[in-house]
Short mmCIF file of C-alpha atoms in Angstrom, two decimals:
data_model
loop_
_atom_site.label_atom_id
_atom_site.label_comp_id
_atom_site.label_asym_id
_atom_site.label_seq_id
_atom_site.Cartn_x
_atom_site.Cartn_y
_atom_site.Cartn_z
CA UNK A 1 -14.36 15.69 51.45
CA UNK A 2 -13.05 16.20 47.93
CA UNK A 3 -15.42 16.20 44.99
CA UNK A 4 -16.59 17.99 41.85
CA UNK A 5 -17.39 21.69 42.11
CA UNK A 6 -17.57 22.58 38.42
CA UNK A 7 -16.89 21.22 34.94
CA UNK A 8 -15.98 23.31 31.90
CA UNK A 9 -15.25 22.23 28.36
CA UNK A 10 -13.78 23.61 25.22
CA UNK A 11 -14.68 22.41 21.73
CA UNK A 12 -12.75 24.05 18.91
CA UNK A 13 -14.71 25.83 16.18
CA UNK A 14 -13.09 23.86 13.34
CA UNK A 15 -15.22 21.08 11.82
CA UNK A 16 -14.95 18.25 9.33
CA UNK A 17 -18.23 17.17 7.76
CA UNK A 18 -18.63 13.40 7.67
CA UNK A 19 -21.05 13.73 4.76
CA UNK A 20 -18.11 14.95 2.66
CA UNK A 21 -16.47 11.55 3.19
CA UNK A 22 -19.20 9.22 1.92
CA UNK A 23 -17.49 8.42 -1.36
CA UNK A 24 -14.06 7.99 0.18
CA UNK A 25 -15.38 5.46 2.68
CA UNK A 26 -17.99 3.82 0.42
CA UNK A 27 -20.78 4.48 2.86
CA UNK A 28 -24.08 6.36 2.91
CA UNK A 29 -25.74 9.20 4.76
CA UNK A 30 -28.07 6.91 6.70
CA UNK A 31 -25.17 4.88 8.10
CA UNK A 32 -23.24 8.00 9.13
CA UNK A 33 -26.14 9.90 10.66
CA UNK A 34 -28.24 7.09 12.12
CA UNK A 35 -25.75 4.35 13.02
CA UNK A 36 -22.56 6.24 13.85
CA UNK A 37 -24.65 9.27 14.80
CA UNK A 38 -21.94 11.84 14.10
CA UNK A 39 -22.44 14.52 11.43
CA UNK A 40 -19.39 16.68 12.15
CA UNK A 41 -16.01 16.24 13.85
CA UNK A 42 -14.41 19.08 15.82
CA UNK A 43 -10.86 19.90 14.80
CA UNK A 44 -8.01 21.78 16.41
CA UNK A 45 -6.09 24.05 14.06
CA UNK A 46 -2.79 22.69 12.79
CA UNK A 47 -0.75 24.70 15.29
CA UNK A 48 -2.78 23.68 18.37
CA UNK A 49 -1.88 20.81 20.66
CA UNK A 50 -3.27 19.13 23.78
CA UNK A 51 -1.86 21.80 26.10
CA UNK A 52 -3.55 24.57 24.07
CA UNK A 53 -6.86 22.74 24.38
CA UNK A 54 -6.36 22.46 28.17
CA UNK A 55 -5.65 26.19 28.47
CA UNK A 56 -8.82 26.96 26.49
CA UNK A 57 -10.83 24.67 28.80
CA UNK A 58 -9.34 26.50 31.77
CA UNK A 59 -10.40 29.84 30.29
CA UNK A 60 -13.93 28.43 29.99
CA UNK A 61 -13.76 27.40 33.65
CA UNK A 62 -12.68 30.90 34.64
CA UNK A 63 -15.71 32.32 32.84
CA UNK A 64 -17.95 30.01 34.92
CA UNK A 65 -16.32 30.49 38.30
CA UNK A 66 -13.40 32.55 39.36
CA UNK A 67 -10.57 30.18 40.25
CA UNK A 68 -7.57 31.73 41.96
CA UNK A 69 -4.52 30.18 40.25
CA UNK A 70 -2.46 30.70 43.39
CA UNK A 71 -4.78 28.32 45.29
CA UNK A 72 -4.56 25.43 42.81
CA UNK A 73 -2.51 22.70 44.50
CA UNK A 74 -3.25 19.72 42.23
CA UNK A 75 -3.29 19.28 38.46
CA UNK A 76 -3.69 16.14 36.36
CA UNK A 77 -3.98 15.83 32.59
CA UNK A 78 -5.47 12.74 30.97
CA UNK A 79 -4.02 12.35 27.49
CA UNK A 80 -2.44 9.86 25.12
CA UNK A 81 -1.72 12.48 22.48
CA UNK A 82 0.63 14.84 24.34
CA UNK A 83 2.30 17.85 22.71
CA UNK A 84 5.64 16.10 23.24
CA UNK A 85 6.53 12.81 24.86
CA UNK A 86 8.80 14.69 27.24
CA UNK A 87 7.82 16.66 29.27
CA UNK A 88 4.37 15.73 30.55
CA UNK A 89 1.54 17.97 29.36
CA UNK A 90 0.55 18.83 32.93
CA UNK A 91 3.88 20.60 33.41
CA UNK A 92 3.31 22.67 30.27
CA UNK A 93 -0.21 23.55 31.39
CA UNK A 94 1.06 24.36 34.89
CA UNK A 95 3.55 26.80 33.42
CA UNK A 96 1.09 28.47 31.07
CA UNK A 97 -1.49 28.95 33.82
CA UNK A 98 1.12 30.37 36.18
CA UNK A 99 0.28 27.97 38.99
CA UNK A 100 2.08 27.74 42.29
CA UNK A 101 5.33 25.74 42.54
CA UNK A 102 3.66 23.84 45.37
CA UNK A 103 1.10 22.39 42.97
CA UNK A 104 1.39 18.65 42.23
CA UNK A 105 1.15 17.91 38.50
CA UNK A 106 1.21 14.68 36.52
CA UNK A 107 -0.31 13.03 33.45
CA UNK A 108 -2.39 9.90 33.24
CA UNK A 109 -2.06 7.90 30.03
CA UNK A 110 -5.52 6.50 29.43
CA UNK A 111 -8.09 6.93 26.70
CA UNK A 112 -11.86 6.73 26.97
CA UNK A 113 -11.86 5.38 30.55
CA UNK A 114 -9.47 8.13 31.62
CA UNK A 115 -11.79 10.65 33.26
CA UNK A 116 -13.23 8.06 35.66
CA UNK A 117 -9.78 6.74 36.59
CA UNK A 118 -8.40 10.26 37.00
CA UNK A 119 -11.33 11.36 39.16
CA UNK A 120 -10.72 8.53 41.63
CA UNK A 121 -6.95 9.04 41.50
CA UNK A 122 -7.33 12.78 42.09
CA UNK A 123 -9.75 12.43 45.00
CA UNK A 124 -7.50 9.86 46.71
CA UNK A 125 -4.30 11.88 46.07
CA UNK A 126 -5.82 15.15 47.25
CA UNK A 127 -7.41 13.57 50.31
CA UNK A 128 -4.23 11.74 51.34
CA UNK A 129 -2.10 14.86 50.95
CA UNK A 130 -4.44 17.47 52.36
CA UNK A 131 -4.90 19.33 49.06
CA UNK A 132 -7.96 21.44 48.43
CA UNK A 133 -8.14 22.84 44.87
CA UNK A 134 -7.55 20.45 41.98
CA UNK A 135 -7.85 20.67 38.19
CA UNK A 136 -8.53 17.47 36.25
CA UNK A 137 -7.98 18.06 32.53
CA UNK A 138 -8.81 15.77 29.63
CA UNK A 139 -7.47 16.44 26.14
CA UNK A 140 -6.94 13.90 23.39
CA UNK A 141 -6.75 15.49 19.95
CA UNK A 142 -6.99 12.27 17.96
CA UNK A 143 -7.22 14.31 14.75
CA UNK A 144 -3.42 14.44 14.96
CA UNK A 145 -3.18 10.66 14.53
CA UNK A 146 -6.25 9.64 12.50
CA UNK A 147 -5.54 8.32 9.00
CA UNK A 148 -8.08 10.02 6.67
CA UNK A 149 -8.20 6.83 4.58
CA UNK A 150 -9.20 4.65 7.53
CA UNK A 151 -13.00 4.29 7.66
CA UNK A 152 -12.83 2.73 11.14
CA UNK A 153 -11.53 5.91 12.75
CA UNK A 154 -11.94 8.78 10.27
CA UNK A 155 -15.69 9.12 10.92
CA UNK A 156 -15.51 8.95 14.71
CA UNK A 157 -13.07 11.10 16.59
CA UNK A 158 -13.34 14.80 17.40
CA UNK A 159 -11.10 17.14 19.37
CA UNK A 160 -12.05 18.73 22.68
CA UNK A 161 -10.78 19.35 26.20
CA UNK A 162 -12.40 19.55 29.59
CA UNK A 163 -11.45 20.62 33.07
CA UNK A 164 -13.09 19.39 36.26
CA UNK A 165 -12.64 21.56 39.34
CA UNK A 166 -12.18 19.48 42.49
CA UNK A 167 -12.57 21.19 45.84
CA UNK A 168 -13.36 20.62 49.50
CA UNK A 169 -16.85 22.14 49.05
CA UNK A 170 -18.14 20.00 46.19
CA UNK A 171 -21.51 19.63 44.50
CA UNK A 172 -20.84 16.00 43.65
CA UNK A 173 -18.74 13.27 45.22
CA UNK A 174 -17.81 9.93 43.69
CA UNK A 175 -18.89 6.67 45.26
CA UNK A 176 -17.04 3.40 44.80
CA UNK A 177 -15.54 2.82 41.38
CA UNK A 178 -15.37 -0.41 39.40
CA UNK A 179 -12.40 -0.82 37.11
CA UNK A 180 -11.60 -3.29 34.35
CA UNK A 181 -8.55 -4.09 32.23
CA UNK A 182 -8.03 -6.66 29.47
CA UNK A 183 -4.43 -6.17 28.43
CA UNK A 184 -4.53 -9.34 26.34
CA UNK A 185 -6.41 -7.29 23.75
CA UNK A 186 -4.26 -4.16 23.74
CA UNK A 187 -3.73 -4.46 19.97
CA UNK A 188 -7.37 -3.65 19.25
CA UNK A 189 -6.85 0.11 19.55
CA UNK A 190 -3.36 1.46 19.17
CA UNK A 191 -1.02 3.87 17.48
CA UNK A 192 0.95 2.12 14.74
CA UNK A 193 4.66 2.64 14.05
CA UNK A 194 3.53 4.87 11.18
CA UNK A 195 1.98 7.17 13.77
CA UNK A 196 -1.60 6.43 12.65
CA UNK A 197 -4.37 5.22 14.89
CA UNK A 198 -5.69 1.70 14.19
CA UNK A 199 -8.88 0.25 15.65
CA UNK A 200 -10.53 -3.16 15.47
CA UNK A 201 -14.12 -2.02 15.85
CA UNK A 202 -15.53 -5.52 16.13
CA UNK A 203 -13.16 -6.46 18.93
CA UNK A 204 -13.92 -3.29 20.87
CA UNK A 205 -17.65 -3.81 20.39
CA UNK A 206 -17.45 -7.39 21.68
CA UNK A 207 -15.47 -6.24 24.75
CA UNK A 208 -17.93 -3.48 25.55
CA UNK A 209 -21.06 -5.57 25.06
CA UNK A 210 -19.84 -8.59 26.99
CA UNK A 211 -17.91 -6.95 29.85
CA UNK A 212 -19.48 -3.53 30.52
CA UNK A 213 -22.96 -4.73 31.51
CA UNK A 214 -21.37 -6.96 34.18
CA UNK A 215 -19.01 -4.18 35.28
CA UNK A 216 -21.88 -1.71 35.58
CA UNK A 217 -23.85 -4.22 37.66
CA UNK A 218 -20.85 -4.74 39.94
CA UNK A 219 -20.49 -0.98 40.37
CA UNK A 220 -24.14 -0.63 41.37
CA UNK A 221 -23.78 -3.53 43.78
CA UNK A 222 -20.62 -2.06 45.35
CA UNK A 223 -22.53 1.15 45.98
CA UNK A 224 -25.56 -0.65 47.38
CA UNK A 225 -27.96 0.71 44.78
CA UNK A 226 -29.89 -0.46 41.72
CA UNK A 227 -30.39 0.87 38.22
CA UNK A 228 -33.66 2.45 39.33
CA UNK A 229 -31.70 4.69 41.71
CA UNK A 230 -29.74 6.31 38.87
CA UNK A 231 -31.11 9.52 37.33
CA UNK A 232 -28.61 9.77 34.50
CA UNK A 233 -26.26 7.32 32.81
CA UNK A 234 -23.29 9.23 31.38
CA UNK A 235 -21.84 6.54 29.14
CA UNK A 236 -18.73 7.15 27.05
CA UNK A 237 -19.94 8.66 23.79
CA UNK A 238 -18.18 6.23 21.46
CA UNK A 239 -20.86 6.25 18.75
CA UNK A 240 -24.65 6.20 18.63
CA UNK A 241 -24.56 2.48 17.88
CA UNK A 242 -22.38 1.62 20.88
CA UNK A 243 -24.38 3.81 23.28
CA UNK A 244 -27.69 2.38 22.08
CA UNK A 245 -26.55 -1.23 22.15
CA UNK A 246 -25.01 -0.88 25.60
CA UNK A 247 -28.21 0.78 26.83
CA UNK A 248 -30.16 -2.25 25.60
CA UNK A 249 -27.76 -4.73 27.12
CA UNK A 250 -27.75 -3.05 30.52
CA UNK A 251 -31.56 -2.79 30.26
CA UNK A 252 -31.79 0.87 31.19
CA UNK A 253 -34.30 3.49 30.17
CA UNK A 254 -32.93 5.19 27.02
CA UNK A 255 -34.38 8.50 28.23
CA UNK A 256 -31.74 8.44 30.97
CA UNK A 257 -28.86 7.95 28.51
CA UNK A 258 -27.90 11.12 26.60
CA UNK A 259 -26.18 11.01 23.24
CA UNK A 260 -24.73 14.44 22.59
CA UNK A 261 -21.87 14.18 20.09
CA UNK A 262 -23.56 14.66 16.70
CA UNK A 263 -21.80 17.97 16.10
CA UNK A 264 -18.30 17.13 17.33
CA UNK A 265 -17.67 13.38 17.58
CA UNK A 266 -16.10 10.95 20.03
CA UNK A 267 -13.75 13.07 22.12
CA UNK A 268 -12.14 10.13 24.00
CA UNK A 269 -11.52 11.05 27.67
CA UNK A 270 -13.47 14.30 27.31
CA UNK A 271 -16.73 12.63 26.32
CA UNK A 272 -18.08 12.01 29.86
CA UNK A 273 -17.27 15.49 31.24
CA UNK A 274 -18.89 16.96 28.10
CA UNK A 275 -22.09 15.06 28.97
CA UNK A 276 -21.88 16.25 32.57
CA UNK A 277 -20.87 19.89 32.02
CA UNK A 278 -24.37 21.37 32.03
CA UNK A 279 -26.19 18.51 33.71
CA UNK A 280 -24.35 18.70 37.03
CA UNK A 281 -26.30 21.90 37.72
CA UNK A 282 -29.66 20.37 36.76
CA UNK A 283 -31.44 19.64 40.00
CA UNK A 284 -33.44 16.76 38.56
CA UNK A 285 -30.24 14.72 38.79
CA UNK A 286 -29.11 13.47 42.19
CA UNK A 287 -27.21 10.34 41.28
CA UNK A 288 -25.30 9.71 38.07
CA UNK A 289 -23.54 6.61 36.76
CA UNK A 290 -20.46 7.37 34.67
CA UNK A 291 -18.79 4.70 32.56
CA UNK A 292 -15.81 5.06 30.22
CA UNK A 293 -14.35 2.26 28.12
CA UNK A 294 -11.94 1.71 25.27
CA UNK A 295 -8.21 1.67 24.59
CA UNK A 296 -6.27 -0.79 26.77
CA UNK A 297 -8.68 -2.40 26.82
CA UNK A 298 -9.82 -0.50 29.85
CA UNK A 299 -13.05 0.51 31.55
CA UNK A 300 -13.93 2.60 34.57
CA UNK A 301 -17.40 2.97 36.04
CA UNK A 302 -18.46 4.99 39.05
CA UNK A 303 -21.35 6.69 40.77
CA UNK A 304 -21.55 10.44 41.36
CA UNK A 305 -23.73 11.52 44.28
CA UNK A 306 -25.01 15.06 44.59
CA UNK A 307 -24.12 16.41 48.02
CA UNK A 308 -25.74 19.82 47.72
CA UNK A 309 -27.53 22.03 45.24
CA UNK A 310 -25.82 24.85 43.43
CA UNK B 1 -27.51 -21.30 25.15
CA UNK B 2 -28.35 -24.32 22.94
CA UNK B 3 -26.81 -27.75 23.02
CA UNK B 4 -24.38 -27.71 20.11
CA UNK B 5 -24.76 -31.46 19.68
CA UNK B 6 -28.11 -30.74 18.01
CA UNK B 7 -28.24 -29.62 14.38
CA UNK B 8 -28.75 -25.89 14.05
CA UNK B 9 -31.72 -24.89 11.93
CA UNK B 10 -32.10 -21.87 9.66
CA UNK B 11 -35.03 -20.74 11.79
CA UNK B 12 -32.92 -20.82 14.91
CA UNK B 13 -30.17 -18.74 13.30
CA UNK B 14 -32.71 -16.18 12.07
CA UNK B 15 -34.25 -15.96 15.54
CA UNK B 16 -30.86 -15.42 17.19
CA UNK B 17 -29.88 -12.74 14.66
CA UNK B 18 -33.19 -10.94 15.04
CA UNK B 19 -32.83 -11.03 18.82
CA UNK B 20 -29.88 -8.65 18.40
CA UNK B 21 -32.28 -5.91 17.28
CA UNK B 22 -30.96 -5.33 13.76
CA UNK B 23 -32.34 -2.75 11.36
CA UNK B 24 -33.49 -5.52 8.99
CA UNK B 25 -35.82 -8.43 9.78
CA UNK B 26 -33.58 -11.30 8.74
CA UNK B 27 -36.57 -13.59 8.10
CA UNK B 28 -37.58 -11.36 5.17
CA UNK B 29 -34.22 -11.70 3.41
CA UNK B 30 -33.03 -14.34 0.94
CA UNK B 31 -31.14 -16.85 3.13
CA UNK B 32 -28.85 -17.88 0.29
CA UNK B 33 -27.70 -14.35 -0.52
CA UNK B 34 -25.03 -12.24 1.12
CA UNK B 35 -26.51 -10.30 4.01
CA UNK B 36 -24.40 -7.26 3.24
CA UNK B 37 -25.69 -7.20 -0.35
CA UNK B 38 -29.21 -7.16 1.10
CA UNK B 39 -28.53 -4.05 3.15
CA UNK B 40 -27.31 -5.44 6.48
CA UNK B 41 -24.60 -2.95 7.39
CA UNK B 42 -21.26 -3.72 9.01
CA UNK B 43 -22.34 -2.69 12.51
CA UNK B 44 -25.43 -4.89 12.40
CA UNK B 45 -23.26 -7.78 11.18
CA UNK B 46 -20.93 -7.30 14.14
CA UNK B 47 -23.91 -7.25 16.46
CA UNK B 48 -25.47 -10.35 14.88
CA UNK B 49 -22.20 -12.27 15.05
CA UNK B 50 -21.85 -11.47 18.75
CA UNK B 51 -25.37 -12.81 19.33
CA UNK B 52 -24.45 -16.01 17.49
CA UNK B 53 -21.20 -16.39 19.41
CA UNK B 54 -23.04 -16.02 22.71
CA UNK B 55 -25.95 -18.28 21.79
CA UNK B 56 -23.84 -21.12 20.42
CA UNK B 57 -20.84 -20.59 22.70
CA UNK B 58 -18.38 -20.37 19.84
CA UNK B 59 -15.68 -17.94 18.75
CA UNK B 60 -15.87 -16.48 15.24
CA UNK B 61 -12.51 -15.02 14.32
CA UNK B 62 -11.90 -12.10 11.99
CA UNK B 63 -10.42 -14.60 9.52
CA UNK B 64 -13.65 -16.62 9.69
CA UNK B 65 -15.64 -13.46 9.04
CA UNK B 66 -13.59 -12.43 6.03
CA UNK B 67 -13.71 -15.94 4.55
CA UNK B 68 -17.34 -15.47 3.52
CA UNK B 69 -18.40 -18.52 5.52
CA UNK B 70 -20.56 -16.31 7.74
CA UNK B 71 -21.89 -13.97 5.05
CA UNK B 72 -25.39 -15.37 4.46
CA UNK B 73 -27.97 -17.08 6.66
CA UNK B 74 -27.42 -20.40 4.93
CA UNK B 75 -23.63 -20.15 5.18
CA UNK B 76 -23.96 -19.32 8.88
CA UNK B 77 -26.16 -22.41 9.38
CA UNK B 78 -23.61 -24.55 7.52
CA UNK B 79 -20.68 -23.08 9.45
CA UNK B 80 -22.39 -23.69 12.78
CA UNK B 81 -23.28 -27.28 11.87
CA UNK B 82 -19.73 -27.94 10.71
CA UNK B 83 -18.59 -27.12 14.23
CA UNK B 84 -20.88 -29.68 15.86
#
């Protein structure tokens, strides 16, 4: 049985202060701190790319648990902001970590739903092929593509990376996932020809508020459980407003829905593993709902079940 | 969802907007004035418009939004009634 053994994250030290941008974006402190809920945005240095962030996340994993690189037989990187378009980031990370030539490695091009999709893909791939030690990375340094003049994106996105260790002696295993795509609205969040990110916040909000509550209900139903059976809802940390409104729409106890990104921002596919990093070792949690949503438009929701303590 | 064949009242629009859980109580604002000029921020406007779309089973496009026809309570009432 393949599942999650450990999660480690890396958030760069660099920060942009959203309160320095109030004049530029004709907004106020209350809106930034209470509605968006993000004071600072984490920033890679100019010479760092997605692969550097992955390597730093791996170093954080090594400090938590000693992974033998020679035993890693699976590697996936979720990113839409790769160092280069060719080759895939996973190959670059594979090389820098000195992993075995018998290790499978590929990228998954997804945004905020990416960790949930990649988790299910990884578990299926590893199970089918008899693999036993996998690394699932997320790294989307949107700071490389955000236009500082664009209020819709310049106050939101921070840089980070995560790595999820997948093994045959897991602490957590995923249940049945529920996945959603609305490709008719792909224009709502995209990289323009200019290279800058563009987002229609209203369109994304409408998608999330109308489709995610139904998708979450379907996920619970598929797994034969109800909302009351969930100890923690790890929702994609898009903004305080989105998390709060989705919490209301799904009618869940806000105490079970953490919002943790005030000091670093929306880190795209890394946001869910960042919520989970410490909490997977908290024994008050036995069942967690994870739900990522955004670019595509795409959403992935799943249940994580604790299979042992540790 | 209401029957759109009936005229939409100001009170109904205020109730639907308030049901979205906005920061401001819309009933305390001047219905003839721009909501944004009375402190309703862009995120609350998005939220309120979604509530109106769902309640009245209509689609409000971005062009509609930027036209100003949905900027005050009274203009929202007029816009809804024009779609009857």
